[in-house]
Short mmCIF file of C-alpha atoms in Angstrom, two decimals:
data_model
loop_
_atom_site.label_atom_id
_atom_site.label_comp_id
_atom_site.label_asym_id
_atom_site.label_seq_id
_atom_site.Cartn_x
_atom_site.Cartn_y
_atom_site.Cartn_z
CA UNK A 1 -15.34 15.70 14.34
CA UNK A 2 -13.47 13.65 11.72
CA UNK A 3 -9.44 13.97 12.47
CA UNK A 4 -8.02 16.45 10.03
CA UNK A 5 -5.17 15.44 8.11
CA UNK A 6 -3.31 17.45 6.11
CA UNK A 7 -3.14 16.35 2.21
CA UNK A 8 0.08 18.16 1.21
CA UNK A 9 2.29 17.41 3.30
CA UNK A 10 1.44 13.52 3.60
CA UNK A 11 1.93 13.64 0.02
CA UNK A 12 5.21 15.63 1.05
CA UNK A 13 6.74 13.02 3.46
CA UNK A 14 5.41 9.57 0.70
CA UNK A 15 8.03 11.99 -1.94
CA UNK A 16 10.61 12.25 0.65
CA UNK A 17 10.55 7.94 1.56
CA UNK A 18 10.40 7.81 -2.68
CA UNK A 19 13.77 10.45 -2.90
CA UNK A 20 15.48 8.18 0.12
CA UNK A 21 14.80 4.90 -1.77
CA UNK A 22 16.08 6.35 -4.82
CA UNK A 23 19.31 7.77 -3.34
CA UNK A 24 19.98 4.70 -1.19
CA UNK A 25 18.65 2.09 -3.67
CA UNK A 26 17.96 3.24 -7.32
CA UNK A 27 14.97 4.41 -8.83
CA UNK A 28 13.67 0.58 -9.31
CA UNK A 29 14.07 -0.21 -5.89
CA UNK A 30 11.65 2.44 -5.70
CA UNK A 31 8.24 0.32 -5.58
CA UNK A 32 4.53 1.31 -3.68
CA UNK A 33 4.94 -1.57 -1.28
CA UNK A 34 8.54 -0.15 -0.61
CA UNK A 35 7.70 3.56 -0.63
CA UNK A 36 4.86 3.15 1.99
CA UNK A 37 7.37 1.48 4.00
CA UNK A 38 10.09 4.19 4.26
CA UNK A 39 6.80 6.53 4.82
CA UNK A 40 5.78 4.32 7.24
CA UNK A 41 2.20 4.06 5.49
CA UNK A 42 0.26 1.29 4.67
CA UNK A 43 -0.14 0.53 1.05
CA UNK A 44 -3.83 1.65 0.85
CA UNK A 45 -2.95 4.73 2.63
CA UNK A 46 -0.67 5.70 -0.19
CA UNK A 47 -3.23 5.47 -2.88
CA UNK A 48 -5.65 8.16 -0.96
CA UNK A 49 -2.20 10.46 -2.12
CA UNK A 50 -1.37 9.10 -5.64
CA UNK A 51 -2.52 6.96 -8.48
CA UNK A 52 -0.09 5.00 -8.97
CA UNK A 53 3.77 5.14 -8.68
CA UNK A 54 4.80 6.91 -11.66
CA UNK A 55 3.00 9.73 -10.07
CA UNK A 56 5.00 9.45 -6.94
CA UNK A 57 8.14 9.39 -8.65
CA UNK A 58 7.14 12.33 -11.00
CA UNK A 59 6.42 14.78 -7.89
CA UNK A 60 9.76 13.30 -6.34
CA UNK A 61 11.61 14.66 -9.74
CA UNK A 62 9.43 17.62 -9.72
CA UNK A 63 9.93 18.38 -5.49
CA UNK A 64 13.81 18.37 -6.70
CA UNK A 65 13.44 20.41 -9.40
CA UNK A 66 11.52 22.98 -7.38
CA UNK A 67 14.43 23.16 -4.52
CA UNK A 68 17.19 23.34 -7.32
CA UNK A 69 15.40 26.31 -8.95
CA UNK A 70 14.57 27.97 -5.48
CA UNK A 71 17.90 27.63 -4.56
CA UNK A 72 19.21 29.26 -8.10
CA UNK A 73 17.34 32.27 -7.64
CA UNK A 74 18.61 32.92 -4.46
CA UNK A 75 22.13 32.83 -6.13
CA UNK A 76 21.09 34.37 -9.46
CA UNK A 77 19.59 37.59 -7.88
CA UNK A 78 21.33 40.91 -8.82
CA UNK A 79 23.60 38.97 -10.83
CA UNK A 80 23.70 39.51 -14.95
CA UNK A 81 25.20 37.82 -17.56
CA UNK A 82 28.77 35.88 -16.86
CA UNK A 83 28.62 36.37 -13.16
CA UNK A 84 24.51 34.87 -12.99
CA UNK A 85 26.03 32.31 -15.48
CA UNK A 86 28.89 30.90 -13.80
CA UNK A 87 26.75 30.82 -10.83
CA UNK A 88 24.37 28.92 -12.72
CA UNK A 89 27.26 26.08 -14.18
CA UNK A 90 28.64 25.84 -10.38
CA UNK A 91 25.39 25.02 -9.12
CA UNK A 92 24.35 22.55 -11.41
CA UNK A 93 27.24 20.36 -10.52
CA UNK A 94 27.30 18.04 -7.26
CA UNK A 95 30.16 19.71 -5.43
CA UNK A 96 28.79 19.13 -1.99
CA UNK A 97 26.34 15.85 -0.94
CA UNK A 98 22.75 17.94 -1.65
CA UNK A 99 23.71 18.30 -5.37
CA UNK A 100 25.40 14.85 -5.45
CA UNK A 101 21.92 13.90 -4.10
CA UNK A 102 20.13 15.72 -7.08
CA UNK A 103 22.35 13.96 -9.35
CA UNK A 104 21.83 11.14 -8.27
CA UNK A 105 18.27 11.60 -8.58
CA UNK A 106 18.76 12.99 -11.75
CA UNK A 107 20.73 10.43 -13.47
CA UNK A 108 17.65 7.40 -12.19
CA UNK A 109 15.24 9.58 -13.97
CA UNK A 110 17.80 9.43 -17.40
CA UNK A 111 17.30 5.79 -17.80
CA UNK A 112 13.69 5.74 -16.55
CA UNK A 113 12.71 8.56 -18.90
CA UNK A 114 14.07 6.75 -21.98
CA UNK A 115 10.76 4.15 -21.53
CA UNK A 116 8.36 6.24 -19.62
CA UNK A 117 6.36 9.06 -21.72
CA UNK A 118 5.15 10.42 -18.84
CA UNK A 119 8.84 10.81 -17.12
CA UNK A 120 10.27 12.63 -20.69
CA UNK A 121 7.44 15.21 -20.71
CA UNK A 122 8.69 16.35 -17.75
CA UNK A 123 12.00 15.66 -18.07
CA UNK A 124 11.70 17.72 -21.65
CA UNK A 125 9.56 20.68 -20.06
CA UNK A 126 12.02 21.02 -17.35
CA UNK A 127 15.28 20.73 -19.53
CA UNK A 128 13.54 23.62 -22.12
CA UNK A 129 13.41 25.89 -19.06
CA UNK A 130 17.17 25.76 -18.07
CA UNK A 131 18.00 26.05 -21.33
CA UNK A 132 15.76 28.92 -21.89
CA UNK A 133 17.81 30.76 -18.83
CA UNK A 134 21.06 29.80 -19.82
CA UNK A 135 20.38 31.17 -23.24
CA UNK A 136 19.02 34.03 -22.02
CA UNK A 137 22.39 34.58 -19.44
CA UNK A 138 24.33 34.20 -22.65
CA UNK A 139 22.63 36.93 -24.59
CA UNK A 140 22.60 39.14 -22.09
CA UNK A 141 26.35 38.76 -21.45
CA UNK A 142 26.80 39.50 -25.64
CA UNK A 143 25.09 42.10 -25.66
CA UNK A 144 27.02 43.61 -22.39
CA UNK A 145 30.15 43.02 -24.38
CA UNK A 146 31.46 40.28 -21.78
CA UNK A 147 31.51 37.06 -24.68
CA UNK A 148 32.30 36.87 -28.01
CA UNK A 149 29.83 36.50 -30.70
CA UNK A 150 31.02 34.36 -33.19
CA UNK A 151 28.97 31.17 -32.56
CA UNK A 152 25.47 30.54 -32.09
CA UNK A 153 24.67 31.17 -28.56
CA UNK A 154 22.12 27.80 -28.86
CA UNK A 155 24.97 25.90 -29.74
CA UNK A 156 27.06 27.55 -26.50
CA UNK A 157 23.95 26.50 -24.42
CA UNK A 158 24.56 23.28 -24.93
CA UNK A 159 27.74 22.93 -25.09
CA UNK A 160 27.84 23.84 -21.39
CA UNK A 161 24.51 22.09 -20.50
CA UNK A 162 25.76 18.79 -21.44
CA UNK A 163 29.27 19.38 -20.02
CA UNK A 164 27.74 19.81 -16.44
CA UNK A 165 25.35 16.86 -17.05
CA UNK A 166 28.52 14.39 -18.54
CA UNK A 167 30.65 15.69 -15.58
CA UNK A 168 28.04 15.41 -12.83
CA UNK A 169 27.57 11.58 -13.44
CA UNK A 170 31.49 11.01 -13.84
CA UNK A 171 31.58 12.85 -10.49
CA UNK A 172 29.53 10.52 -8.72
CA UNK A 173 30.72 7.51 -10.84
CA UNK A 174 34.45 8.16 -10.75
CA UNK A 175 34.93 10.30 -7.89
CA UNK A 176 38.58 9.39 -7.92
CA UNK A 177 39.05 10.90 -10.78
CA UNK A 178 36.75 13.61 -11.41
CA UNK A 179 37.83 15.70 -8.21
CA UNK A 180 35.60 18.57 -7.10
CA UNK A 181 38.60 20.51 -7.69
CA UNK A 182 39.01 19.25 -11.54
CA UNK A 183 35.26 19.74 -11.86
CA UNK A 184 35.27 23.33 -10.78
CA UNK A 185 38.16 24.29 -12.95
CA UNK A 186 36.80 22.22 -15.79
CA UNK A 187 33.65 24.93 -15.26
CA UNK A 188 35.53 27.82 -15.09
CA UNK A 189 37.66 27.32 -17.98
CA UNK A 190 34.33 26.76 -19.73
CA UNK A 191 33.44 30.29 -18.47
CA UNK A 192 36.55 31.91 -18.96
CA UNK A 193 37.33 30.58 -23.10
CA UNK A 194 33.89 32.30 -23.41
CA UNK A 195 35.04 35.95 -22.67
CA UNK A 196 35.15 38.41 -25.52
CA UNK B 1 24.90 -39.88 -26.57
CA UNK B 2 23.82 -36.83 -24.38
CA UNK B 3 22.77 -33.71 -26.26
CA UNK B 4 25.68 -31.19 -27.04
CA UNK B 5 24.85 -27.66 -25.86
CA UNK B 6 26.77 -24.25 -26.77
CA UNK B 7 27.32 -23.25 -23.77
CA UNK B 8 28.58 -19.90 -25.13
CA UNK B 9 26.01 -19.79 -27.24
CA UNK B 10 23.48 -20.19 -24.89
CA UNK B 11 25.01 -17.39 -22.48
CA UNK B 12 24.89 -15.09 -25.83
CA UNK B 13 21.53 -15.56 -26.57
CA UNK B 14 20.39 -14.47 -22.48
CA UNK B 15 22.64 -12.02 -23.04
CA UNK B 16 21.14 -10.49 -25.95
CA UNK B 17 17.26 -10.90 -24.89
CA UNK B 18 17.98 -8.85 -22.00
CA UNK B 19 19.59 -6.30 -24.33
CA UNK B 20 16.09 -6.14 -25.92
CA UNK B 21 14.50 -5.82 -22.76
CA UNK B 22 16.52 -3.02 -21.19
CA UNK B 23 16.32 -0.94 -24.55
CA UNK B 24 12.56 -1.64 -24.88
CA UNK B 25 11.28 -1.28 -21.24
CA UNK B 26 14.31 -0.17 -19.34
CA UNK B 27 16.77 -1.76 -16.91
CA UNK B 28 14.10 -2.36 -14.02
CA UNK B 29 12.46 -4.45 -16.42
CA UNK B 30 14.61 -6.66 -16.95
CA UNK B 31 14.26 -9.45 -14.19
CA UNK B 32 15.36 -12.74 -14.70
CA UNK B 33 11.70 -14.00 -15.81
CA UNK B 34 11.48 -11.50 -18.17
CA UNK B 35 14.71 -12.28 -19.53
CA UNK B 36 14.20 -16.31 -19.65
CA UNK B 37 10.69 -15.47 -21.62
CA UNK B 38 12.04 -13.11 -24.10
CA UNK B 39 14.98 -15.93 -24.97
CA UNK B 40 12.52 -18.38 -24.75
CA UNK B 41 14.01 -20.46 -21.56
CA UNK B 42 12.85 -21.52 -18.30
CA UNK B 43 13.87 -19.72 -15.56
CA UNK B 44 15.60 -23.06 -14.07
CA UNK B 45 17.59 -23.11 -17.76
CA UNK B 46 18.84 -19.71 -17.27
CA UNK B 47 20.27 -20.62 -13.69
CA UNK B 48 22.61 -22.90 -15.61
CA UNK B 49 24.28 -19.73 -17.28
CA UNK B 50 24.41 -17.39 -14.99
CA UNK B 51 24.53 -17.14 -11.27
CA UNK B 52 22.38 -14.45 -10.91
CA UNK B 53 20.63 -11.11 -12.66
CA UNK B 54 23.23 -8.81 -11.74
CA UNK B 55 25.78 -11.18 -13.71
CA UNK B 56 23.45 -11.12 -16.83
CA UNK B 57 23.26 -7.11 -16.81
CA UNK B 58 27.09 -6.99 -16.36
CA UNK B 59 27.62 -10.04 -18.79
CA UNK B 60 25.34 -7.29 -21.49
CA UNK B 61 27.51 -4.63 -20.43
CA UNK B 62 30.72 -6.07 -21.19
CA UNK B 63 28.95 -7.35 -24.60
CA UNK B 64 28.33 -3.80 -25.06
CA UNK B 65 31.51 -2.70 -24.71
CA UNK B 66 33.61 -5.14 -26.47
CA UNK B 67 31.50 -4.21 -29.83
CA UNK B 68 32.15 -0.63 -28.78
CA UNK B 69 35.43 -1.99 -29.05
CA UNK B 70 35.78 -4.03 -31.93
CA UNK B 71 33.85 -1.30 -34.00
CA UNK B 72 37.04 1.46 -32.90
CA UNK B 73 39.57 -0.68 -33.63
CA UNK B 74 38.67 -1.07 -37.01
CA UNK B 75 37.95 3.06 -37.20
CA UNK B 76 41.35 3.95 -35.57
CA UNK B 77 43.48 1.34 -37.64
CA UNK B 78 45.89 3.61 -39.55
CA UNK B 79 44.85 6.45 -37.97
CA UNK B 80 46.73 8.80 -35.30
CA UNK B 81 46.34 11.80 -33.53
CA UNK B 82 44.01 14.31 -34.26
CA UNK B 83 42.35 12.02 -36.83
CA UNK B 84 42.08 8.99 -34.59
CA UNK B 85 41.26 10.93 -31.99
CA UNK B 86 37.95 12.50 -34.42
CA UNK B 87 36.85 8.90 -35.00
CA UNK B 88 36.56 7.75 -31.40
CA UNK B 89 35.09 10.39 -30.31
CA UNK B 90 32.11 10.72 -33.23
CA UNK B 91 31.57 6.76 -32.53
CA UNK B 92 31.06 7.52 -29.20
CA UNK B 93 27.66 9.24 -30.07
CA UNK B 94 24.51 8.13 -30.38
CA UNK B 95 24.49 9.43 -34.77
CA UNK B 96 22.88 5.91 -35.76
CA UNK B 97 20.43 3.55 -34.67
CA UNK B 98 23.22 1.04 -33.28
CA UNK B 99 25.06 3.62 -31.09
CA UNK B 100 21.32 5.28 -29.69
CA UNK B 101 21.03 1.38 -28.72
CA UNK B 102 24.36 1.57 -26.73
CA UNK B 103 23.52 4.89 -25.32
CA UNK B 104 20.45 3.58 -24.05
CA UNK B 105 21.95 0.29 -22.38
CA UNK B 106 25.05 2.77 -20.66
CA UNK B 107 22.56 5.80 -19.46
CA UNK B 108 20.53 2.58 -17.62
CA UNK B 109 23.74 1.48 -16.11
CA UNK B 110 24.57 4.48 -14.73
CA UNK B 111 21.90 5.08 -12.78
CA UNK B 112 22.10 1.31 -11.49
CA UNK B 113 25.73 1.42 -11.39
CA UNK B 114 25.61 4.22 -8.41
CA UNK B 115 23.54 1.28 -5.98
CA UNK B 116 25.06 -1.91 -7.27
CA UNK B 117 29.38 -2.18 -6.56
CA UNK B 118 29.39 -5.10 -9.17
CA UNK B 119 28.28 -2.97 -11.69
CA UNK B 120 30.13 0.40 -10.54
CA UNK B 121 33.35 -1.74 -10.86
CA UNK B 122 33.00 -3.02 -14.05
CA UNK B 123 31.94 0.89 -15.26
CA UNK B 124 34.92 2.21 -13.73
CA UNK B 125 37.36 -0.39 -15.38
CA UNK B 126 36.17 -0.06 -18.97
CA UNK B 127 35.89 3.99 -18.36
CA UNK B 128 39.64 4.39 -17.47
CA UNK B 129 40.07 2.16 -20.44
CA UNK B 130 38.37 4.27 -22.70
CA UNK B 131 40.21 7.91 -20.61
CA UNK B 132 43.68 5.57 -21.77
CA UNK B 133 43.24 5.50 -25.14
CA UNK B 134 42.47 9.03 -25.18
CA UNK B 135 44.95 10.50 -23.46
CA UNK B 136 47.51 8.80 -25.54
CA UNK B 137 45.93 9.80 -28.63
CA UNK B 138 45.91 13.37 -27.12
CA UNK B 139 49.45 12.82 -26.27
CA UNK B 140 50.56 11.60 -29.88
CA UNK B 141 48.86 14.48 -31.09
CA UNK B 142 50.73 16.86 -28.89
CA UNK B 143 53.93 15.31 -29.69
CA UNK B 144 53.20 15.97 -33.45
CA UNK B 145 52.36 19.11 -33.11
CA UNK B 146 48.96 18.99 -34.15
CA UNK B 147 47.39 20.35 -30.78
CA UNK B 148 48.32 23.26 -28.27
CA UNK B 149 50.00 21.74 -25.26
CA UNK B 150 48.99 24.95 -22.54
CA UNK B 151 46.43 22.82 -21.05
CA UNK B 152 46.60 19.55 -19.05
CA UNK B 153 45.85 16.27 -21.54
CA UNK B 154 43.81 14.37 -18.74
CA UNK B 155 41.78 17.68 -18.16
CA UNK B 156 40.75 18.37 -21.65
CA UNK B 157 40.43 13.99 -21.92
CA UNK B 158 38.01 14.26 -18.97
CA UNK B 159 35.99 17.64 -20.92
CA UNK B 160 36.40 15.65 -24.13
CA UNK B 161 34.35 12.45 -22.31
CA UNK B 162 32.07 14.02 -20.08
CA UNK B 163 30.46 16.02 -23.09
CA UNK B 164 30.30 13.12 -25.22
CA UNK B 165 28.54 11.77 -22.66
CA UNK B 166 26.15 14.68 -22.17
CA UNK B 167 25.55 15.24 -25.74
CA UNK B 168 24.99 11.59 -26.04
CA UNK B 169 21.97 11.38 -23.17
CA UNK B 170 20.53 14.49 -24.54
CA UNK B 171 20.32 13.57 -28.29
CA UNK B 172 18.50 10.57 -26.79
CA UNK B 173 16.41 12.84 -24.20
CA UNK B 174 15.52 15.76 -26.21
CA UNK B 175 16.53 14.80 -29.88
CA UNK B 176 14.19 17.65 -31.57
CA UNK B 177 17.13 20.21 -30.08
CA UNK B 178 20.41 17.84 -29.95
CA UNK B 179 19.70 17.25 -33.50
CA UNK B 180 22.25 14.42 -35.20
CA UNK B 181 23.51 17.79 -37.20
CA UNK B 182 24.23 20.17 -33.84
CA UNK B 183 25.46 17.27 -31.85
CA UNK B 184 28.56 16.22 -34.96
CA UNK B 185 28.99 20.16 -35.17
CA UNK B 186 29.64 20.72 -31.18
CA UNK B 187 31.95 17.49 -31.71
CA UNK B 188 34.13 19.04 -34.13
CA UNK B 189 34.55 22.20 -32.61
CA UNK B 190 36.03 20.60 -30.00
CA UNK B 191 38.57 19.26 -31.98
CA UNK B 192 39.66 22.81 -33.74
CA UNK B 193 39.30 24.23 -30.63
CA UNK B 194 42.55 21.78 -29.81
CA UNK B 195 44.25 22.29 -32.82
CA UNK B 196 47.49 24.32 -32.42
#
């Protein structure tokens, strides 16, 4: 009987050696040869898994998306509009060393994504979605009376998108700085000059 | 007589070609053999320059930055407060072909910067540089009376910089929604929102 092996969750632990690498080393450090390494693979065995290592790197971003938005929805649920919100803005920030993690992670796939088509797409699918909630957060807390109304709620969205994504990387690059306690109120100030 | 080299010159010119490189393929791609080929050197002439790679990417960073510079100096001069204060921050965002260039080069440094000391050191110099110049220009502007003073100047410095970065990787990420037009609108309404 030929030994079974199980696909996913090879292809699980080669994503986990790529996320490592990337954390420990930057997303170029990231190559096959070092990848099946950290997996402790051969190279051959890692292209039974993937095509090549834009595909590795993709699931990696994708794997991290997944937990982020898992972990969201455990936070999110039976909360509406500014509460779900702020929620939302807390978590996207690396106040503890998982989320400094994702950042990390996140801020590799920035520079990577500018020259890799395949990286945007998903990069641009994924951003759409988060915006798509925090829009929808924001109507929902107009039309419960809890914001004003007198700018376009699109606009609002990214206002606050981009502040979490500019203060997440000044987090991790000037940590001195950018406390987690000048983070957080920097967020809830953001939160609080939104109420009607 | 032995041939006179610019040695200056020489170091601009490696400089530059891996400029190209790291806006055209990204900053992984730019190894020292790709960098002697695209200024049309040997790699044994480029070890004449520079040490190493790492002093090449920091050598384009500081390059970077100093034009950054230049360029403000000659947009501030004459200009206080509020009004200088507008200027730096519109430069810093990618609204022309030039600055999406020095987006580009920064968003790849960031991600390297978080693995490579050099690099973070140089980052975090020319950042508190940049946090300097304006918090004194917020501070003018408070003393003139041109902006509330209920709120502490290096917090709304750090909001001020952390969206201009965020704006500034997402006009370059997803630049069919962080149009040139939203991203110079969300700019200035920071500003009125300071205004007293």
């Amino acid at each position: 009987m030929p030994k079974i092996v199980n696909h996913e969750e090879r292809r699980g632990e080669v994503v986990a050696a790529a996320r490592r690498i990337i954390l420990r080393e930057g997303i170029d450090a990231a190559t096959t040869r070092a990848i099946a390494k950290e997996a402790g693979y051969s190279n051959g065995v890692l292209t039974h898994y993937f095509a090549d290592k834009d595909e590795i790197l993709l699931s990696a971003l994708e794997a991290s998306h997944r937990r982020i938005a898992d972990r969201l929805r455990e936070k999110l649920s039976g909360r509406t509009g500014l509460a779900a919100l702020r929620e939302l803005l807390l978590d996207n920030v690396p106040l503890d060393d998982e989320r400094a993690g994702e950042t990390g992670l996140e801020v590799g796939f920035w520079g990577r994504s500018l020259t890799s088509p395949a990286l945007l797409e998903v990069q641009r699918r994924e951003a759409a979605e988060l915006r798509y909630v925090m829009t929808s957060l924001l109507r929902s807390a107009a039309e419960a009376g809890e914001i004003r109304t007198d700018e376009d709620l699109e606009d609002v969205a990214e206002r606050l998108l981009a502040l979490v994504d500019g203060l997440s990387v000044h987090r991790l690059l000037y940590p001195g700085h950018v406390t987690g306690e000048r983070l957080e109120r920097l967020i809830l100030g953001e939160i609080d000059r939104l109420r009607a």
